[in-house]
GROMACS .gro file of C-alpha atoms in nm:
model
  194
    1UNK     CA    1   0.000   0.000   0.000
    2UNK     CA    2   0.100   0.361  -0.094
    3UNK     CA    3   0.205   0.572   0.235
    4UNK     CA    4   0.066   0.866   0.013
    5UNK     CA    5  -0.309   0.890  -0.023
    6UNK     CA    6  -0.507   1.157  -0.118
    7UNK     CA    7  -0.805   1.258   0.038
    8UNK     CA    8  -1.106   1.326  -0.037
    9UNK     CA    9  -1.226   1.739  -0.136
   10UNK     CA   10  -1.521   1.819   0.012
   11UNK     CA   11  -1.782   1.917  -0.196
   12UNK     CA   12  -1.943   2.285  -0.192
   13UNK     CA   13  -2.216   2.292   0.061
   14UNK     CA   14  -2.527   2.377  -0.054
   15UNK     CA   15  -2.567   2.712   0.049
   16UNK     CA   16  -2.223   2.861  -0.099
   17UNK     CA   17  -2.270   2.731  -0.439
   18UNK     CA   18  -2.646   2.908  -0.466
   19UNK     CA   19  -2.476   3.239  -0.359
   20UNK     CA   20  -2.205   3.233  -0.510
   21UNK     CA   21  -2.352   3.253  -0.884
   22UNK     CA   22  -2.562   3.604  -0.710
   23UNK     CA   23  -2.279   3.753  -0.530
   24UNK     CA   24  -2.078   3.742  -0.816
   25UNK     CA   25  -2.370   3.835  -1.079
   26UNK     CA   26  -2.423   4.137  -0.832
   27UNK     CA   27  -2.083   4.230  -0.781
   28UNK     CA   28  -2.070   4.262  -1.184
   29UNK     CA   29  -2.341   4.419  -1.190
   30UNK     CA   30  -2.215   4.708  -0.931
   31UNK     CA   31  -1.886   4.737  -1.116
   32UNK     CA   32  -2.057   4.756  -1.456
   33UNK     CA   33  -2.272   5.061  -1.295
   34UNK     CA   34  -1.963   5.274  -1.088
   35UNK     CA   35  -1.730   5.233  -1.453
   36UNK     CA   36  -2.034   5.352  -1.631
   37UNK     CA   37  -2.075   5.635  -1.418
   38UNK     CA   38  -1.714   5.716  -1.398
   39UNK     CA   39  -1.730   5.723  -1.764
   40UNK     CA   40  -1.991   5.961  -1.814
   41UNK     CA   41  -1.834   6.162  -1.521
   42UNK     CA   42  -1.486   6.183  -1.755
   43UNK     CA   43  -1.627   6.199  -2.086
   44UNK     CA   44  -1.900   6.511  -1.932
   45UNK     CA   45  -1.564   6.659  -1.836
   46UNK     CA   46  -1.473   6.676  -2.177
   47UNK     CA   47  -1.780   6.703  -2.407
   48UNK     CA   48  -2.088   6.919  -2.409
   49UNK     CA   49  -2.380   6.828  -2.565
   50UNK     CA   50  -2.607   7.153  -2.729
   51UNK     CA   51  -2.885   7.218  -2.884
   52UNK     CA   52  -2.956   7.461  -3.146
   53UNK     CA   53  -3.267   7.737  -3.005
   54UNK     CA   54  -3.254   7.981  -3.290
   55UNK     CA   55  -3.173   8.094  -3.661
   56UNK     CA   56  -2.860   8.273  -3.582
   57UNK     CA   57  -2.659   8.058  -3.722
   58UNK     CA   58  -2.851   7.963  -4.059
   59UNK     CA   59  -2.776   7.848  -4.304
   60UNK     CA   60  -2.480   7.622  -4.106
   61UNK     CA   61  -2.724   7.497  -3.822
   62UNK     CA   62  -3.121   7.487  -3.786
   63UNK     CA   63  -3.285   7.484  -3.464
   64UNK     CA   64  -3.338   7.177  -3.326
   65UNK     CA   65  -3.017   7.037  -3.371
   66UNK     CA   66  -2.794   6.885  -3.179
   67UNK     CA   67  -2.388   6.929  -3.161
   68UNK     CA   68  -2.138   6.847  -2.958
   69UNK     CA   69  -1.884   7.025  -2.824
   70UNK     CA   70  -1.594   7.002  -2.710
   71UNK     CA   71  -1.481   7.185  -2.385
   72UNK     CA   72  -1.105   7.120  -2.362
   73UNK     CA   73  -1.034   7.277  -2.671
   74UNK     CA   74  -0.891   7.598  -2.588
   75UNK     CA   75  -0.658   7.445  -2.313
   76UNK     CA   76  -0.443   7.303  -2.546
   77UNK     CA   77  -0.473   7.519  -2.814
   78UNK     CA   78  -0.550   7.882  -2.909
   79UNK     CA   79  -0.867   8.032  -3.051
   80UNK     CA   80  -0.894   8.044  -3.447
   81UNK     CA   81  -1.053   8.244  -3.670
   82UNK     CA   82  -1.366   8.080  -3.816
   83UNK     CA   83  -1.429   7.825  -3.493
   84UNK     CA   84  -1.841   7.802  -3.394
   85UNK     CA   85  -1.826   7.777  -3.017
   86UNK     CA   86  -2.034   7.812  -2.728
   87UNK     CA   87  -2.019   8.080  -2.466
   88UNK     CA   88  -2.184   8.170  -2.172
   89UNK     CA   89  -2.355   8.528  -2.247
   90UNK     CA   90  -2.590   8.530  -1.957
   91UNK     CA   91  -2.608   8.289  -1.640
   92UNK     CA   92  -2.960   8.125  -1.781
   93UNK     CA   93  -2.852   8.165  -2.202
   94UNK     CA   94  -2.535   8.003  -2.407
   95UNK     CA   95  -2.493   8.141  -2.721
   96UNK     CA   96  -2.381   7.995  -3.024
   97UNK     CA   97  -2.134   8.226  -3.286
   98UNK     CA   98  -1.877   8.185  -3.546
   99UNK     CA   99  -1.504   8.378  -3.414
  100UNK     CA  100  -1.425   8.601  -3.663
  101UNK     CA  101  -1.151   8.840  -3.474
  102UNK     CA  102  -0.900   8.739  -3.199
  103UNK     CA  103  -0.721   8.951  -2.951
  104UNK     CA  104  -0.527   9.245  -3.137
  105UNK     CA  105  -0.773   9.214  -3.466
  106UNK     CA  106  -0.922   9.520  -3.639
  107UNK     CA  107  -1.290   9.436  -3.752
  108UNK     CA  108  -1.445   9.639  -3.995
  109UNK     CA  109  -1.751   9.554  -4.169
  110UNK     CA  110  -1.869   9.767  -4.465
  111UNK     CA  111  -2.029   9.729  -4.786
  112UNK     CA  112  -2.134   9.379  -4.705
  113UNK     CA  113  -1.800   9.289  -4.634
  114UNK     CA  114  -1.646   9.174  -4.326
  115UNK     CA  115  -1.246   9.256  -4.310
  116UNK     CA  116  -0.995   9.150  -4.046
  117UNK     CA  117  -0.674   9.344  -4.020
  118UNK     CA  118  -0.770   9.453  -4.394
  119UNK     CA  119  -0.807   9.134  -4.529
  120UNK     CA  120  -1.190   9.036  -4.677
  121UNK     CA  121  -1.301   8.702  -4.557
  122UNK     CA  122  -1.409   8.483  -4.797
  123UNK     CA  123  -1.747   8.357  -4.613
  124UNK     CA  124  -1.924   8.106  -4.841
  125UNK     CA  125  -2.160   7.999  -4.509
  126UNK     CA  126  -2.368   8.321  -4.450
  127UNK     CA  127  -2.707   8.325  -4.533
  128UNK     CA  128  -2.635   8.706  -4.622
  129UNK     CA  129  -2.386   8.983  -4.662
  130UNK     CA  130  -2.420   9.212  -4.324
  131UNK     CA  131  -2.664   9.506  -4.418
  132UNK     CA  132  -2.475   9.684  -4.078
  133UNK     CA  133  -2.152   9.878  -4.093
  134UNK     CA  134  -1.926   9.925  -3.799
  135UNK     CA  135  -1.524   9.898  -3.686
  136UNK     CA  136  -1.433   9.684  -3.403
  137UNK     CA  137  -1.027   9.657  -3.207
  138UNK     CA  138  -1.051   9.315  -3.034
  139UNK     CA  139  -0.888   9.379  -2.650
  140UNK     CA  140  -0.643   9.128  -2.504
  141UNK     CA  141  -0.880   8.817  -2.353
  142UNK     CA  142  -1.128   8.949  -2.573
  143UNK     CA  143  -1.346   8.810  -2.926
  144UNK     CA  144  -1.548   8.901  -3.170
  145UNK     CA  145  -1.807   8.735  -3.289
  146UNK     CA  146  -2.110   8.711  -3.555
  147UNK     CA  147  -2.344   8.465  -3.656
  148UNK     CA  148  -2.392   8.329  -3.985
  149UNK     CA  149  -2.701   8.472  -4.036
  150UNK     CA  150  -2.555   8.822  -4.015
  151UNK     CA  151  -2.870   9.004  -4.049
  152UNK     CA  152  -3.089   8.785  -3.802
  153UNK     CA  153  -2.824   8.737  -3.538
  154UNK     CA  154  -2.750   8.916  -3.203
  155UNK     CA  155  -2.396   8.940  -3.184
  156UNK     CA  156  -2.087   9.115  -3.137
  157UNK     CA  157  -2.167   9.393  -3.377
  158UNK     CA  158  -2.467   9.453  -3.138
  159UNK     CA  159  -2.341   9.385  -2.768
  160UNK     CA  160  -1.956   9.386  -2.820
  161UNK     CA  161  -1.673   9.146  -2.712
  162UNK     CA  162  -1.734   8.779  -2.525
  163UNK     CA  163  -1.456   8.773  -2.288
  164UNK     CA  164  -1.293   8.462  -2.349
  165UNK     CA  165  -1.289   8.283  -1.941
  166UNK     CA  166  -1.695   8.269  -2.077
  167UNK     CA  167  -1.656   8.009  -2.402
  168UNK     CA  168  -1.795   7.656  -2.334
  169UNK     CA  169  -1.581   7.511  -2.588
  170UNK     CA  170  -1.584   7.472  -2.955
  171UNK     CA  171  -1.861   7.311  -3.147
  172UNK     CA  172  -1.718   6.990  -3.371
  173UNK     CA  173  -2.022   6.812  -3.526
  174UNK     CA  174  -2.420   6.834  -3.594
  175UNK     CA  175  -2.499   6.474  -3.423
  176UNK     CA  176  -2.856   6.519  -3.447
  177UNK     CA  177  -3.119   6.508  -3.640
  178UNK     CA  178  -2.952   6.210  -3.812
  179UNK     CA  179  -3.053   6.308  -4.146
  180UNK     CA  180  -2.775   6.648  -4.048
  181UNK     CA  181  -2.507   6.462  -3.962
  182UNK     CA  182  -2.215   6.713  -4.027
  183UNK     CA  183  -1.864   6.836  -3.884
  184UNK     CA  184  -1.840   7.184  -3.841
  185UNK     CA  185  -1.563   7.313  -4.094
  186UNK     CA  186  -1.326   7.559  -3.920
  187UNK     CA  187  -1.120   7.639  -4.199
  188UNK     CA  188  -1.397   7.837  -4.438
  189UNK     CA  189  -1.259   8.176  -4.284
  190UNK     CA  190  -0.933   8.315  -4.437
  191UNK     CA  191  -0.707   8.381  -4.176
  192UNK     CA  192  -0.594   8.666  -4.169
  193UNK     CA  193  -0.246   8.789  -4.065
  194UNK     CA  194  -0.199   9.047  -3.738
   0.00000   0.00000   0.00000
């Protein structure tokens, strides 16, 4: 006979094995929910989601859409001519406008035309040449801004400068309706040089 034997394992009980399966479901279950709220948490961090109220920026967004928006993009980088972005312009009301001049610009905005430092933007997304005239200096921490649908929005050529600790972020893409599916282009304004 073998001085080695092995002995028997003893068999769950009964009542660990039914809890087990439960415990462990649950305990899925729980870690499924706090990563999924930790996500949102981060991601809300990050990205806004907005919804279009009114026509000031027709033809480029309708009301009723939906964009996001992104809210880190001016820590990393600085703001560009020809960016749609969100800004706080009262404590209740977030505005959405195209930048058209950065601290140190010169806006001037005659005949229909809109210049920056001299230089005519080429602006194939306005419903309309502005009907206004007027000459803007941007200030340091300062920007200017208009809405596409020059004639129809209420803007920087009516209320002035949106100091620039107010922006939400920058707008990237029309998610909603599906049908408008769209990124925002940045580039349609010609920069122009200080």
């Amino acid at each position: 006979m073998n001085a080695y034997q092995a002995e028997p394992i003893d068999p769950p009980s009964e009542d660990s094995s039914k809890t087990s399966p439960l415990f462990h479901a649950l305990l899925d279950v729980l870690q499924t929910l706090i990563l999924a709220i930790v996500l949102y948490f981060l991601i809300d961090t990050v990205i806004a989601r907005v919804r279009v109220e009114n026509i000031s920026m027709q033809p480029t967004l309708q009301p009723g859409e939906f964009l996001v928006v992104n809210k880190w993009a001016y820590r990393f980088s600085d703001f560009q001519r020809g960016d749609v972005i969100v800004f706080h312009f009262s404590p209740q009301e977030d505005y959405i406008k195209r930048i058209i001049g950065i601290p140190g610009d010169r806006v001037e905005v005659a005949g229909g035309i809109v210049r920056v430092n001299g230089t005519a933007l080429e602006e194939p997304y306005i419903a309309a040449p502005p009907a206004y005239t007027g000459a803007w200096n941007v200030p340091e921490d300062m920007l200017f801004v208009l809405g596409d649908n020059r004639n129809q929005s209420s803007d920087s050529h009516k209320w002035g400068f949106v100091a620039s600790d107010r922006i939400v972020g920058k707008a990237l893409v029309v998610y909603w309706p599906l049908t408008e599916v769209k990124l925002l282009d940045q580039a349609l304004v010609v920069n122009a040089k200080n």
